[in-house]
Amino acid sequence: QITLKESGPTLVKPTQTLTLTCTFSGFSLSTSGVGVGWIRQPPGKALEWLALIYWDDDKRYSPSLKSRLTITKDTSKNQVVLTMTNMDPVDTATYYCAHSWERCSSTSCYYYGMDVWGQGTTVTVSS
Amino acid sequence: EIVLTQSPGTLSLSPGERATLSCRASQSVSSSYLAWYQQKPGQAPRLLIYGASSRATGIPDRFSGSGSGTDFTLTISRLEPEDFAVYYCQQYGSSPPKFTFGPGTKVDIK
C-alpha cells in the first residue's frame, strides 16, 4: 500500500524559505518510471502543479515558479523535499505531494497519473 | 504553453442524472498524458482517469473518459450522492515540460 505524508511549518513569514518534506512508503523512488510531485491549492482555488522528481533524478518545475523552487530526493530515507524561497502571502495554500508513474518505450511514454496523494499540509504566509 | 479550459464552471444536476464535463486544451495534447481527478471538500484529489480513458484502480464504471487532440470529456453516467465534487483535468506537455491542471468543474446538487 502506497502512502505519502507531507510535513513542514504551518506558518512562515514573508521572504522566508519554506521547506516541505514528503515521506512515503510502499514504493521505491529508484524504480523506473516512478516520480513524486508537489501540488498546491490556495484556499478556495484550483490545483497548481509545482514540481516533480523522477526515479532517475530528472526534475521538472513549474516555469512560473522555477526560480524559487528546488526539489530533491533521499531514496534511502524515502523522502522528497521541496524548498520554496522568498515566500509571499499569495503562497498561502495547502501543499500536497503525490506518487506518479509512467512507462516509456523507445518511442513514447504513457502516464498513469498521480494515483496516490498525501493528505496535504496547510502553509500560511504572514508576518 | 498549453492552457486547459474546463466547462461548465458549475454543473447543477440531480442524483441519477448524467454529467458531461469538458476539458479543452489550447493546443493538441497527448492522450497518454491526460488525466482527471475528483476532489471533495477538505480532501486530497483522487485520480479517476488516466490516459484520457482508462479508469484508475477502484473507480466505478459510471465514470468514463474520452477525447483526443484538444477536446476531452469526463462523463458520469448516473450521478450518485458521493459524486458531487469538483473535477479537474490535468495534462503533461513537453514544451515547456510541465504539468497543468484545469480550473475545475464543480458538480453540485440541483
PDB file of N, CA and C in Angstrom, chain B:
ATOM      1  N   GLU B   1       2.870  27.443 -24.521  1.00  0.00           N
ATOM      2  CA  GLU B   1       2.444  26.837 -23.265  1.00  0.00           C
ATOM      3  C   GLU B   1       0.963  26.469 -23.338  1.00  0.00           C
ATOM      4  N   ILE B   2       0.643  25.251 -22.953  1.00  0.00           N
ATOM      5  CA  ILE B   2      -0.731  24.758 -23.049  1.00  0.00           C
ATOM      6  C   ILE B   2      -1.574  25.243 -21.878  1.00  0.00           C
ATOM      7  N   VAL B   3      -2.749  25.738 -22.198  1.00  0.00           N
ATOM      8  CA  VAL B   3      -3.721  26.162 -21.192  1.00  0.00           C
ATOM      9  C   VAL B   3      -4.938  25.253 -21.294  1.00  0.00           C
ATOM     10  N   LEU B   4      -5.404  24.789 -20.156  1.00  0.00           N
ATOM     11  CA  LEU B   4      -6.601  23.952 -20.101  1.00  0.00           C
ATOM     12  C   LEU B   4      -7.793  24.788 -19.651  1.00  0.00           C
ATOM     13  N   THR B   5      -8.895  24.625 -20.355  1.00  0.00           N
ATOM     14  CA  THR B   5     -10.148  25.293 -20.005  1.00  0.00           C
ATOM     15  C   THR B   5     -11.196  24.233 -19.718  1.00  0.00           C
ATOM     16  N   GLN B   6     -11.880  24.352 -18.612  1.00  0.00           N
ATOM     17  CA  GLN B   6     -12.922  23.390 -18.273  1.00  0.00           C
ATOM     18  C   GLN B   6     -14.278  24.080 -18.292  1.00  0.00           C
ATOM     19  N   SER B   7     -15.256  23.349 -18.811  1.00  0.00           N
ATOM     20  CA  SER B   7     -16.615  23.887 -18.836  1.00  0.00           C
ATOM     21  C   SER B   7     -17.625  22.783 -18.562  1.00  0.00           C
ATOM     22  N   PRO B   8     -18.765  23.156 -17.966  1.00  0.00           N
ATOM     23  CA  PRO B   8     -19.015  24.482 -17.408  1.00  0.00           C
ATOM     24  C   PRO B   8     -18.244  24.682 -16.107  1.00  0.00           C
ATOM     25  N   GLY B   9     -18.301  25.864 -15.566  1.00  0.00           N
ATOM     26  CA  GLY B   9     -17.661  26.097 -14.284  1.00  0.00           C
ATOM     27  C   GLY B   9     -18.378  25.373 -13.159  1.00  0.00           C
ATOM     28  N   THR B  10     -19.700  25.393 -13.249  1.00  0.00           N
ATOM     29  CA  THR B  10     -20.539  24.691 -12.293  1.00  0.00           C
ATOM     30  C   THR B  10     -21.632  23.958 -13.050  1.00  0.00           C
ATOM     31  N   LEU B  11     -21.895  22.743 -12.611  1.00  0.00           N
ATOM     32  CA  LEU B  11     -22.929  21.907 -13.224  1.00  0.00           C
ATOM     33  C   LEU B  11     -23.893  21.488 -12.110  1.00  0.00           C
ATOM     34  N   SER B  12     -25.129  21.928 -12.214  1.00  0.00           N
ATOM     35  CA  SER B  12     -26.133  21.607 -11.193  1.00  0.00           C
ATOM     36  C   SER B  12     -27.045  20.508 -11.710  1.00  0.00           C
ATOM     37  N   LEU B  13     -26.956  19.361 -11.070  1.00  0.00           N
ATOM     38  CA  LEU B  13     -27.705  18.188 -11.512  1.00  0.00           C
ATOM     39  C   LEU B  13     -28.299  17.468 -10.312  1.00  0.00           C
ATOM     40  N   SER B  14     -29.198  16.553 -10.616  1.00  0.00           N
ATOM     41  CA  SER B  14     -29.821  15.737  -9.567  1.00  0.00           C
ATOM     42  C   SER B  14     -29.216  14.344  -9.581  1.00  0.00           C
ATOM     43  N   PRO B  15     -29.222  13.671  -8.450  1.00  0.00           N
ATOM     44  CA  PRO B  15     -28.769  12.269  -8.430  1.00  0.00           C
ATOM     45  C   PRO B  15     -29.502  11.457  -9.479  1.00  0.00           C
ATOM     46  N   GLY B  16     -28.764  10.589 -10.139  1.00  0.00           N
ATOM     47  CA  GLY B  16     -29.335   9.760 -11.196  1.00  0.00           C
ATOM     48  C   GLY B  16     -29.154  10.350 -12.581  1.00  0.00           C
ATOM     49  N   GLU B  17     -28.877  11.651 -12.661  1.00  0.00           N
ATOM     50  CA  GLU B  17     -28.685  12.288 -13.958  1.00  0.00           C
ATOM     51  C   GLU B  17     -27.271  12.022 -14.493  1.00  0.00           C
ATOM     52  N   ARG B  18     -27.117  12.332 -15.753  1.00  0.00           N
ATOM     53  CA  ARG B  18     -25.834  12.158 -16.439  1.00  0.00           C
ATOM     54  C   ARG B  18     -25.078  13.490 -16.403  1.00  0.00           C
ATOM     55  N   ALA B  19     -23.777  13.403 -16.113  1.00  0.00           N
ATOM     56  CA  ALA B  19     -22.942  14.597 -16.091  1.00  0.00           C
ATOM     57  C   ALA B  19     -21.899  14.507 -17.192  1.00  0.00           C
ATOM     58  N   THR B  20     -21.771  15.573 -17.949  1.00  0.00           N
ATOM     59  CA  THR B  20     -20.778  15.642 -19.012  1.00  0.00           C
ATOM     60  C   THR B  20     -19.903  16.860 -18.783  1.00  0.00           C
ATOM     61  N   LEU B  21     -18.629  16.611 -18.517  1.00  0.00           N
ATOM     62  CA  LEU B  21     -17.676  17.669 -18.204  1.00  0.00           C
ATOM     63  C   LEU B  21     -16.667  17.761 -19.333  1.00  0.00           C
ATOM     64  N   SER B  22     -16.341  18.996 -19.699  1.00  0.00           N
ATOM     65  CA  SER B  22     -15.445  19.227 -20.822  1.00  0.00           C
ATOM     66  C   SER B  22     -14.115  19.802 -20.368  1.00  0.00           C
ATOM     67  N   CYS B  23     -13.065  19.377 -21.023  1.00  0.00           N
ATOM     68  CA  CYS B  23     -11.719  19.910 -20.816  1.00  0.00           C
ATOM     69  C   CYS B  23     -11.141  20.197 -22.192  1.00  0.00           C
ATOM     70  N   ARG B  24     -10.831  21.433 -22.450  1.00  0.00           N
ATOM     71  CA  ARG B  24     -10.302  21.830 -23.754  1.00  0.00           C
ATOM     72  C   ARG B  24      -8.905  22.402 -23.588  1.00  0.00           C
ATOM     73  N   ALA B  25      -7.991  21.948 -24.441  1.00  0.00           N
ATOM     74  CA  ALA B  25      -6.611  22.417 -24.402  1.00  0.00           C
ATOM     75  C   ALA B  25      -6.375  23.450 -25.493  1.00  0.00           C
ATOM     76  N   SER B  26      -5.484  24.390 -25.205  1.00  0.00           N
ATOM     77  CA  SER B  26      -5.211  25.459 -26.170  1.00  0.00           C
ATOM     78  C   SER B  26      -4.441  24.962 -27.385  1.00  0.00           C
ATOM     79  N   GLN B  27      -3.833  23.791 -27.262  1.00  0.00           N
ATOM     80  CA  GLN B  27      -3.205  23.122 -28.402  1.00  0.00           C
ATOM     81  C   GLN B  27      -3.252  21.623 -28.149  1.00  0.00           C
ATOM     82  N   SER B  28      -3.017  20.869 -29.180  1.00  0.00           N
ATOM     83  CA  SER B  28      -3.165  19.432 -29.082  1.00  0.00           C
ATOM     84  C   SER B  28      -2.259  18.843 -27.995  1.00  0.00           C
ATOM     85  N   VAL B  29      -2.841  17.945 -27.220  1.00  0.00           N
ATOM     86  CA  VAL B  29      -2.086  17.264 -26.172  1.00  0.00           C
ATOM     87  C   VAL B  29      -2.141  15.762 -26.403  1.00  0.00           C
ATOM     88  N   SER B  30      -1.169  15.084 -25.850  1.00  0.00           N
ATOM     89  CA  SER B  30      -1.137  13.636 -25.969  1.00  0.00           C
ATOM     90  C   SER B  30      -2.180  13.017 -25.050  1.00  0.00           C
ATOM     91  N   SER B  31      -2.999  12.146 -25.595  1.00  0.00           N
ATOM     92  CA  SER B  31      -3.994  11.461 -24.770  1.00  0.00           C
ATOM     93  C   SER B  31      -3.325  10.655 -23.673  1.00  0.00           C
ATOM     94  N   SER B  32      -2.105  10.218 -23.940  1.00  0.00           N
ATOM     95  CA  SER B  32      -1.380   9.428 -22.948  1.00  0.00           C
ATOM     96  C   SER B  32      -1.121  10.213 -21.670  1.00  0.00           C
ATOM     97  N   TYR B  33      -1.177  11.528 -21.784  1.00  0.00           N
ATOM     98  CA  TYR B  33      -0.857  12.384 -20.649  1.00  0.00           C
ATOM     99  C   TYR B  33      -2.046  13.232 -20.204  1.00  0.00           C
ATOM    100  N   LEU B  34      -3.262  12.728 -20.356  1.00  0.00           N
ATOM    101  CA  LEU B  34      -4.447  13.451 -19.915  1.00  0.00           C
ATOM    102  C   LEU B  34      -5.121  12.662 -18.796  1.00  0.00           C
ATOM    103  N   ALA B  35      -5.315  13.319 -17.666  1.00  0.00           N
ATOM    104  CA  ALA B  35      -5.904  12.656 -16.505  1.00  0.00           C
ATOM    105  C   ALA B  35      -7.026  13.513 -15.921  1.00  0.00           C
ATOM    106  N   TRP B  36      -7.895  12.852 -15.176  1.00  0.00           N
ATOM    107  CA  TRP B  36      -8.995  13.527 -14.477  1.00  0.00           C
ATOM    108  C   TRP B  36      -8.932  13.166 -12.994  1.00  0.00           C
ATOM    109  N   TYR B  37      -9.258  14.152 -12.162  1.00  0.00           N
ATOM    110  CA  TYR B  37      -9.257  13.977 -10.717  1.00  0.00           C
ATOM    111  C   TYR B  37     -10.570  14.482 -10.132  1.00  0.00           C
ATOM    112  N   GLN B  38     -10.948  13.896  -9.030  1.00  0.00           N
ATOM    113  CA  GLN B  38     -12.111  14.326  -8.258  1.00  0.00           C
ATOM    114  C   GLN B  38     -11.605  14.843  -6.916  1.00  0.00           C
ATOM    115  N   GLN B  39     -12.170  15.947  -6.457  1.00  0.00           N
ATOM    116  CA  GLN B  39     -11.811  16.459  -5.144  1.00  0.00           C
ATOM    117  C   GLN B  39     -13.055  16.865  -4.376  1.00  0.00           C
ATOM    118  N   LYS B  40     -13.167  16.335  -3.188  1.00  0.00           N
ATOM    119  CA  LYS B  40     -14.256  16.707  -2.289  1.00  0.00           C
ATOM    120  C   LYS B  40     -13.718  17.674  -1.244  1.00  0.00           C
ATOM    121  N   PRO B  41     -14.602  18.480  -0.653  1.00  0.00           N
ATOM    122  CA  PRO B  41     -14.142  19.485   0.333  1.00  0.00           C
ATOM    123  C   PRO B  41     -13.320  18.863   1.444  1.00  0.00           C
ATOM    124  N   GLY B  42     -12.179  19.482   1.711  1.00  0.00           N
ATOM    125  CA  GLY B  42     -11.324  19.040   2.805  1.00  0.00           C
ATOM    126  C   GLY B  42     -10.529  17.782   2.520  1.00  0.00           C
ATOM    127  N   GLN B  43     -10.601  17.287   1.287  1.00  0.00           N
ATOM    128  CA  GLN B  43      -9.884  16.060   0.937  1.00  0.00           C
ATOM    129  C   GLN B  43      -8.868  16.317  -0.166  1.00  0.00           C
ATOM    130  N   ALA B  44      -7.900  15.418  -0.241  1.00  0.00           N
ATOM    131  CA  ALA B  44      -6.958  15.451  -1.347  1.00  0.00           C
ATOM    132  C   ALA B  44      -7.649  14.990  -2.621  1.00  0.00           C
ATOM    133  N   PRO B  45      -7.164  15.407  -3.773  1.00  0.00           N
ATOM    134  CA  PRO B  45      -7.727  14.918  -5.031  1.00  0.00           C
ATOM    135  C   PRO B  45      -7.562  13.406  -5.156  1.00  0.00           C
ATOM    136  N   ARG B  46      -8.428  12.809  -5.963  1.00  0.00           N
ATOM    137  CA  ARG B  46      -8.382  11.373  -6.235  1.00  0.00           C
ATOM    138  C   ARG B  46      -8.333  11.175  -7.731  1.00  0.00           C
ATOM    139  N   LEU B  47      -7.413  10.340  -8.170  1.00  0.00           N
ATOM    140  CA  LEU B  47      -7.298  10.044  -9.594  1.00  0.00           C
ATOM    141  C   LEU B  47      -8.489   9.220 -10.051  1.00  0.00           C
ATOM    142  N   LEU B  48      -9.150   9.679 -11.111  1.00  0.00           N
ATOM    143  CA  LEU B  48     -10.259   8.942 -11.702  1.00  0.00           C
ATOM    144  C   LEU B  48      -9.858   8.250 -13.005  1.00  0.00           C
ATOM    145  N   ILE B  49      -9.259   9.031 -13.891  1.00  0.00           N
ATOM    146  CA  ILE B  49      -8.993   8.614 -15.266  1.00  0.00           C
ATOM    147  C   ILE B  49      -7.569   8.992 -15.630  1.00  0.00           C
ATOM    148  N   TYR B  50      -6.856   8.099 -16.297  1.00  0.00           N
ATOM    149  CA  TYR B  50      -5.554   8.422 -16.869  1.00  0.00           C
ATOM    150  C   TYR B  50      -5.555   7.977 -18.313  1.00  0.00           C
ATOM    151  N   GLY B  51      -4.595   8.487 -19.078  1.00  0.00           N
ATOM    152  CA  GLY B  51      -4.562   8.142 -20.487  1.00  0.00           C
ATOM    153  C   GLY B  51      -5.847   8.495 -21.209  1.00  0.00           C
ATOM    154  N   ALA B  52      -6.513   9.537 -20.720  1.00  0.00           N
ATOM    155  CA  ALA B  52      -7.767  10.074 -21.285  1.00  0.00           C
ATOM    156  C   ALA B  52      -8.981   9.173 -21.093  1.00  0.00           C
ATOM    157  N   SER B  53      -8.781   7.856 -21.008  1.00  0.00           N
ATOM    158  CA  SER B  53      -9.952   6.973 -20.992  1.00  0.00           C
ATOM    159  C   SER B  53      -9.838   5.757 -20.092  1.00  0.00           C
ATOM    160  N   SER B  54      -8.730   5.585 -19.417  1.00  0.00           N
ATOM    161  CA  SER B  54      -8.551   4.417 -18.551  1.00  0.00           C
ATOM    162  C   SER B  54      -8.925   4.769 -17.116  1.00  0.00           C
ATOM    163  N   ARG B  55      -9.790   3.943 -16.546  1.00  0.00           N
ATOM    164  CA  ARG B  55     -10.171   4.182 -15.152  1.00  0.00           C
ATOM    165  C   ARG B  55      -9.077   3.739 -14.210  1.00  0.00           C
ATOM    166  N   ALA B  56      -8.843   4.560 -13.174  1.00  0.00           N
ATOM    167  CA  ALA B  56      -7.873   4.190 -12.151  1.00  0.00           C
ATOM    168  C   ALA B  56      -8.446   3.064 -11.292  1.00  0.00           C
ATOM    169  N   THR B  57      -7.582   2.462 -10.537  1.00  0.00           N
ATOM    170  CA  THR B  57      -7.967   1.345  -9.685  1.00  0.00           C
ATOM    171  C   THR B  57      -9.097   1.738  -8.741  1.00  0.00           C
ATOM    172  N   GLY B  58     -10.141   0.920  -8.721  1.00  0.00           N
ATOM    173  CA  GLY B  58     -11.229   1.139  -7.776  1.00  0.00           C
ATOM    174  C   GLY B  58     -12.264   2.161  -8.200  1.00  0.00           C
ATOM    175  N   ILE B  59     -12.118   2.738  -9.366  1.00  0.00           N
ATOM    176  CA  ILE B  59     -13.067   3.754  -9.830  1.00  0.00           C
ATOM    177  C   ILE B  59     -14.266   3.064 -10.490  1.00  0.00           C
ATOM    178  N   PRO B  60     -15.473   3.412 -10.048  1.00  0.00           N
ATOM    179  CA  PRO B  60     -16.668   2.763 -10.607  1.00  0.00           C
ATOM    180  C   PRO B  60     -16.816   3.008 -12.101  1.00  0.00           C
ATOM    181  N   ASP B  61     -17.481   2.069 -12.774  1.00  0.00           N
ATOM    182  CA  ASP B  61     -17.576   2.177 -14.230  1.00  0.00           C
ATOM    183  C   ASP B  61     -18.592   3.212 -14.686  1.00  0.00           C
ATOM    184  N   ARG B  62     -19.251   3.904 -13.775  1.00  0.00           N
ATOM    185  CA  ARG B  62     -20.103   5.022 -14.194  1.00  0.00           C
ATOM    186  C   ARG B  62     -19.253   6.223 -14.623  1.00  0.00           C
ATOM    187  N   PHE B  63     -17.962   6.202 -14.280  1.00  0.00           N
ATOM    188  CA  PHE B  63     -17.034   7.239 -14.713  1.00  0.00           C
ATOM    189  C   PHE B  63     -16.356   6.775 -16.004  1.00  0.00           C
ATOM    190  N   SER B  64     -16.382   7.639 -17.012  1.00  0.00           N
ATOM    191  CA  SER B  64     -15.680   7.307 -18.243  1.00  0.00           C
ATOM    192  C   SER B  64     -15.061   8.565 -18.835  1.00  0.00           C
ATOM    193  N   GLY B  65     -13.936   8.370 -19.504  1.00  0.00           N
ATOM    194  CA  GLY B  65     -13.251   9.475 -20.152  1.00  0.00           C
ATOM    195  C   GLY B  65     -13.105   9.210 -21.631  1.00  0.00           C
ATOM    196  N   SER B  66     -13.106  10.284 -22.395  1.00  0.00           N
ATOM    197  CA  SER B  66     -12.951  10.155 -23.838  1.00  0.00           C
ATOM    198  C   SER B  66     -12.316  11.417 -24.383  1.00  0.00           C
ATOM    199  N   GLY B  67     -11.984  11.358 -25.660  1.00  0.00           N
ATOM    200  CA  GLY B  67     -11.461  12.537 -26.330  1.00  0.00           C
ATOM    201  C   GLY B  67     -10.049  12.362 -26.827  1.00  0.00           C
ATOM    202  N   SER B  68      -9.626  13.335 -27.609  1.00  0.00           N
ATOM    203  CA  SER B  68      -8.279  13.355 -28.158  1.00  0.00           C
ATOM    204  C   SER B  68      -7.983  14.748 -28.682  1.00  0.00           C
ATOM    205  N   GLY B  69      -6.707  14.980 -28.964  1.00  0.00           N
ATOM    206  CA  GLY B  69      -6.342  16.281 -29.528  1.00  0.00           C
ATOM    207  C   GLY B  69      -6.488  17.413 -28.529  1.00  0.00           C
ATOM    208  N   THR B  70      -7.515  18.222 -28.714  1.00  0.00           N
ATOM    209  CA  THR B  70      -7.730  19.360 -27.825  1.00  0.00           C
ATOM    210  C   THR B  70      -9.003  19.234 -26.987  1.00  0.00           C
ATOM    211  N   ASP B  71      -9.829  18.255 -27.259  1.00  0.00           N
ATOM    212  CA  ASP B  71     -11.114  18.131 -26.569  1.00  0.00           C
ATOM    213  C   ASP B  71     -11.266  16.807 -25.849  1.00  0.00           C
ATOM    214  N   PHE B  72     -11.476  16.896 -24.576  1.00  0.00           N
ATOM    215  CA  PHE B  72     -11.609  15.715 -23.732  1.00  0.00           C
ATOM    216  C   PHE B  72     -12.866  15.846 -22.878  1.00  0.00           C
ATOM    217  N   THR B  73     -13.445  14.713 -22.541  1.00  0.00           N
ATOM    218  CA  THR B  73     -14.706  14.695 -21.804  1.00  0.00           C
ATOM    219  C   THR B  73     -14.649  13.668 -20.686  1.00  0.00           C
ATOM    220  N   LEU B  74     -15.158  14.054 -19.540  1.00  0.00           N
ATOM    221  CA  LEU B  74     -15.404  13.124 -18.441  1.00  0.00           C
ATOM    222  C   LEU B  74     -16.913  12.987 -18.323  1.00  0.00           C
ATOM    223  N   THR B  75     -17.379  11.764 -18.338  1.00  0.00           N
ATOM    224  CA  THR B  75     -18.817  11.508 -18.231  1.00  0.00           C
ATOM    225  C   THR B  75     -19.089  10.668 -16.993  1.00  0.00           C
ATOM    226  N   ILE B  76     -20.076  11.098 -16.235  1.00  0.00           N
ATOM    227  CA  ILE B  76     -20.569  10.298 -15.114  1.00  0.00           C
ATOM    228  C   ILE B  76     -21.964   9.866 -15.523  1.00  0.00           C
ATOM    229  N   SER B  77     -22.146   8.592 -15.737  1.00  0.00           N
ATOM    230  CA  SER B  77     -23.379   8.118 -16.383  1.00  0.00           C
ATOM    231  C   SER B  77     -24.622   8.364 -15.527  1.00  0.00           C
ATOM    232  N   ARG B  78     -24.538   8.053 -14.257  1.00  0.00           N
ATOM    233  CA  ARG B  78     -25.642   8.285 -13.328  1.00  0.00           C
ATOM    234  C   ARG B  78     -25.059   8.776 -12.014  1.00  0.00           C
ATOM    235  N   LEU B  79     -25.336  10.018 -11.690  1.00  0.00           N
ATOM    236  CA  LEU B  79     -24.741  10.622 -10.501  1.00  0.00           C
ATOM    237  C   LEU B  79     -25.224   9.964  -9.220  1.00  0.00           C
ATOM    238  N   GLU B  80     -24.256   9.580  -8.401  1.00  0.00           N
ATOM    239  CA  GLU B  80     -24.531   9.108  -7.061  1.00  0.00           C
ATOM    240  C   GLU B  80     -24.296  10.268  -6.088  1.00  0.00           C
ATOM    241  N   PRO B  81     -24.885  10.220  -4.909  1.00  0.00           N
ATOM    242  CA  PRO B  81     -24.706  11.328  -3.957  1.00  0.00           C
ATOM    243  C   PRO B  81     -23.247  11.649  -3.680  1.00  0.00           C
ATOM    244  N   GLU B  82     -22.385  10.632  -3.695  1.00  0.00           N
ATOM    245  CA  GLU B  82     -20.961  10.861  -3.393  1.00  0.00           C
ATOM    246  C   GLU B  82     -20.178  11.467  -4.561  1.00  0.00           C
ATOM    247  N   ASP B  83     -20.836  11.647  -5.706  1.00  0.00           N
ATOM    248  CA  ASP B  83     -20.141  12.182  -6.881  1.00  0.00           C
ATOM    249  C   ASP B  83     -20.157  13.705  -6.940  1.00  0.00           C
ATOM    250  N   PHE B  84     -20.886  14.337  -6.028  1.00  0.00           N
ATOM    251  CA  PHE B  84     -20.948  15.792  -6.062  1.00  0.00           C
ATOM    252  C   PHE B  84     -19.643  16.327  -5.471  1.00  0.00           C
ATOM    253  N   ALA B  85     -18.872  16.974  -6.336  1.00  0.00           N
ATOM    254  CA  ALA B  85     -17.492  17.325  -6.015  1.00  0.00           C
ATOM    255  C   ALA B  85     -16.965  18.252  -7.112  1.00  0.00           C
ATOM    256  N   VAL B  86     -15.676  18.578  -7.006  1.00  0.00           N
ATOM    257  CA  VAL B  86     -15.008  19.349  -8.056  1.00  0.00           C
ATOM    258  C   VAL B  86     -14.125  18.395  -8.862  1.00  0.00           C
ATOM    259  N   TYR B  87     -14.134  18.572 -10.163  1.00  0.00           N
ATOM    260  CA  TYR B  87     -13.382  17.700 -11.064  1.00  0.00           C
ATOM    261  C   TYR B  87     -12.351  18.529 -11.836  1.00  0.00           C
ATOM    262  N   TYR B  88     -11.127  18.026 -11.861  1.00  0.00           N
ATOM    263  CA  TYR B  88     -10.034  18.697 -12.547  1.00  0.00           C
ATOM    264  C   TYR B  88      -9.465  17.806 -13.643  1.00  0.00           C
ATOM    265  N   CYS B  89      -9.174  18.392 -14.790  1.00  0.00           N
ATOM    266  CA  CYS B  89      -8.379  17.680 -15.774  1.00  0.00           C
ATOM    267  C   CYS B  89      -6.925  18.135 -15.618  1.00  0.00           C
ATOM    268  N   GLN B  90      -6.020  17.299 -16.087  1.00  0.00           N
ATOM    269  CA  GLN B  90      -4.588  17.560 -15.972  1.00  0.00           C
ATOM    270  C   GLN B  90      -3.906  17.028 -17.218  1.00  0.00           C
ATOM    271  N   GLN B  91      -2.926  17.752 -17.690  1.00  0.00           N
ATOM    272  CA  GLN B  91      -2.150  17.247 -18.800  1.00  0.00           C
ATOM    273  C   GLN B  91      -0.669  17.510 -18.544  1.00  0.00           C
ATOM    274  N   TYR B  92       0.150  16.762 -19.250  1.00  0.00           N
ATOM    275  CA  TYR B  92       1.593  16.994 -19.221  1.00  0.00           C
ATOM    276  C   TYR B  92       2.020  17.365 -20.628  1.00  0.00           C
ATOM    277  N   GLY B  93       2.674  18.499 -20.723  1.00  0.00           N
ATOM    278  CA  GLY B  93       3.177  18.949 -22.005  1.00  0.00           C
ATOM    279  C   GLY B  93       4.687  18.994 -21.998  1.00  0.00           C
ATOM    280  N   SER B  94       5.288  18.840 -23.151  1.00  0.00           N
ATOM    281  CA  SER B  94       6.745  18.738 -23.218  1.00  0.00           C
ATOM    282  C   SER B  94       7.432  20.049 -23.571  1.00  0.00           C
ATOM    283  N   SER B  95       6.682  21.051 -23.955  1.00  0.00           N
ATOM    284  CA  SER B  95       7.320  22.283 -24.351  1.00  0.00           C
ATOM    285  C   SER B  95       6.538  23.488 -23.836  1.00  0.00           C
ATOM    286  N   PRO B  96       6.891  24.042 -22.683  1.00  0.00           N
ATOM    287  CA  PRO B  96       7.930  23.545 -21.772  1.00  0.00           C
ATOM    288  C   PRO B  96       7.441  22.312 -21.030  1.00  0.00           C
ATOM    289  N   PRO B  97       8.351  21.517 -20.502  1.00  0.00           N
ATOM    290  CA  PRO B  97       7.937  20.309 -19.783  1.00  0.00           C
ATOM    291  C   PRO B  97       7.268  20.656 -18.470  1.00  0.00           C
ATOM    292  N   LYS B  98       5.962  20.479 -18.394  1.00  0.00           N
ATOM    293  CA  LYS B  98       5.237  20.832 -17.197  1.00  0.00           C
ATOM    294  C   LYS B  98       3.882  20.139 -17.172  1.00  0.00           C
ATOM    295  N   PHE B  99       3.383  19.972 -15.949  1.00  0.00           N
ATOM    296  CA  PHE B  99       2.027  19.508 -15.753  1.00  0.00           C
ATOM    297  C   PHE B  99       1.126  20.739 -15.607  1.00  0.00           C
ATOM    298  N   THR B 100      -0.096  20.619 -16.062  1.00  0.00           N
ATOM    299  CA  THR B 100      -1.052  21.707 -15.953  1.00  0.00           C
ATOM    300  C   THR B 100      -2.386  21.138 -15.497  1.00  0.00           C
ATOM    301  N   PHE B 101      -3.008  21.827 -14.554  1.00  0.00           N
ATOM    302  CA  PHE B 101      -4.367  21.484 -14.153  1.00  0.00           C
ATOM    303  C   PHE B 101      -5.321  22.507 -14.762  1.00  0.00           C
ATOM    304  N   GLY B 102      -6.511  22.034 -15.091  1.00  0.00           N
ATOM    305  CA  GLY B 102      -7.564  22.947 -15.477  1.00  0.00           C
ATOM    306  C   GLY B 102      -8.131  23.638 -14.247  1.00  0.00           C
ATOM    307  N   PRO B 103      -9.008  24.611 -14.452  1.00  0.00           N
ATOM    308  CA  PRO B 103      -9.578  25.382 -13.334  1.00  0.00           C
ATOM    309  C   PRO B 103     -10.637  24.638 -12.550  1.00  0.00           C
ATOM    310  N   GLY B 104     -11.102  23.517 -13.082  1.00  0.00           N
ATOM    311  CA  GLY B 104     -12.070  22.713 -12.344  1.00  0.00           C
ATOM    312  C   GLY B 104     -13.511  22.953 -12.750  1.00  0.00           C
ATOM    313  N   THR B 105     -14.316  21.918 -12.611  1.00  0.00           N
ATOM    314  CA  THR B 105     -15.771  21.995 -12.754  1.00  0.00           C
ATOM    315  C   THR B 105     -16.398  21.486 -11.471  1.00  0.00           C
ATOM    316  N   LYS B 106     -17.254  22.298 -10.897  1.00  0.00           N
ATOM    317  CA  LYS B 106     -17.949  21.872  -9.690  1.00  0.00           C
ATOM    318  C   LYS B 106     -19.279  21.251 -10.080  1.00  0.00           C
ATOM    319  N   VAL B 107     -19.513  20.051  -9.609  1.00  0.00           N
ATOM    320  CA  VAL B 107     -20.796  19.381  -9.817  1.00  0.00           C
ATOM    321  C   VAL B 107     -21.550  19.444  -8.497  1.00  0.00           C
ATOM    322  N   ASP B 108     -22.632  20.217  -8.506  1.00  0.00           N
ATOM    323  CA  ASP B 108     -23.381  20.313  -7.259  1.00  0.00           C
ATOM    324  C   ASP B 108     -24.829  19.849  -7.433  1.00  0.00           C
ATOM    325  N   ILE B 109     -25.460  19.696  -6.304  1.00  0.00           N
ATOM    326  CA  ILE B 109     -26.814  19.128  -6.295  1.00  0.00           C
ATOM    327  C   ILE B 109     -27.836  20.198  -6.658  1.00  0.00           C
ATOM    328  N   LYS B 110     -28.671  19.865  -7.628  1.00  0.00           N
ATOM    329  CA  LYS B 110     -29.706  20.796  -8.076  1.00  0.00           C
ATOM    330  C   LYS B 110     -30.875  20.820  -7.084  1.00  0.00           C
TER     331      LYS B 110
END
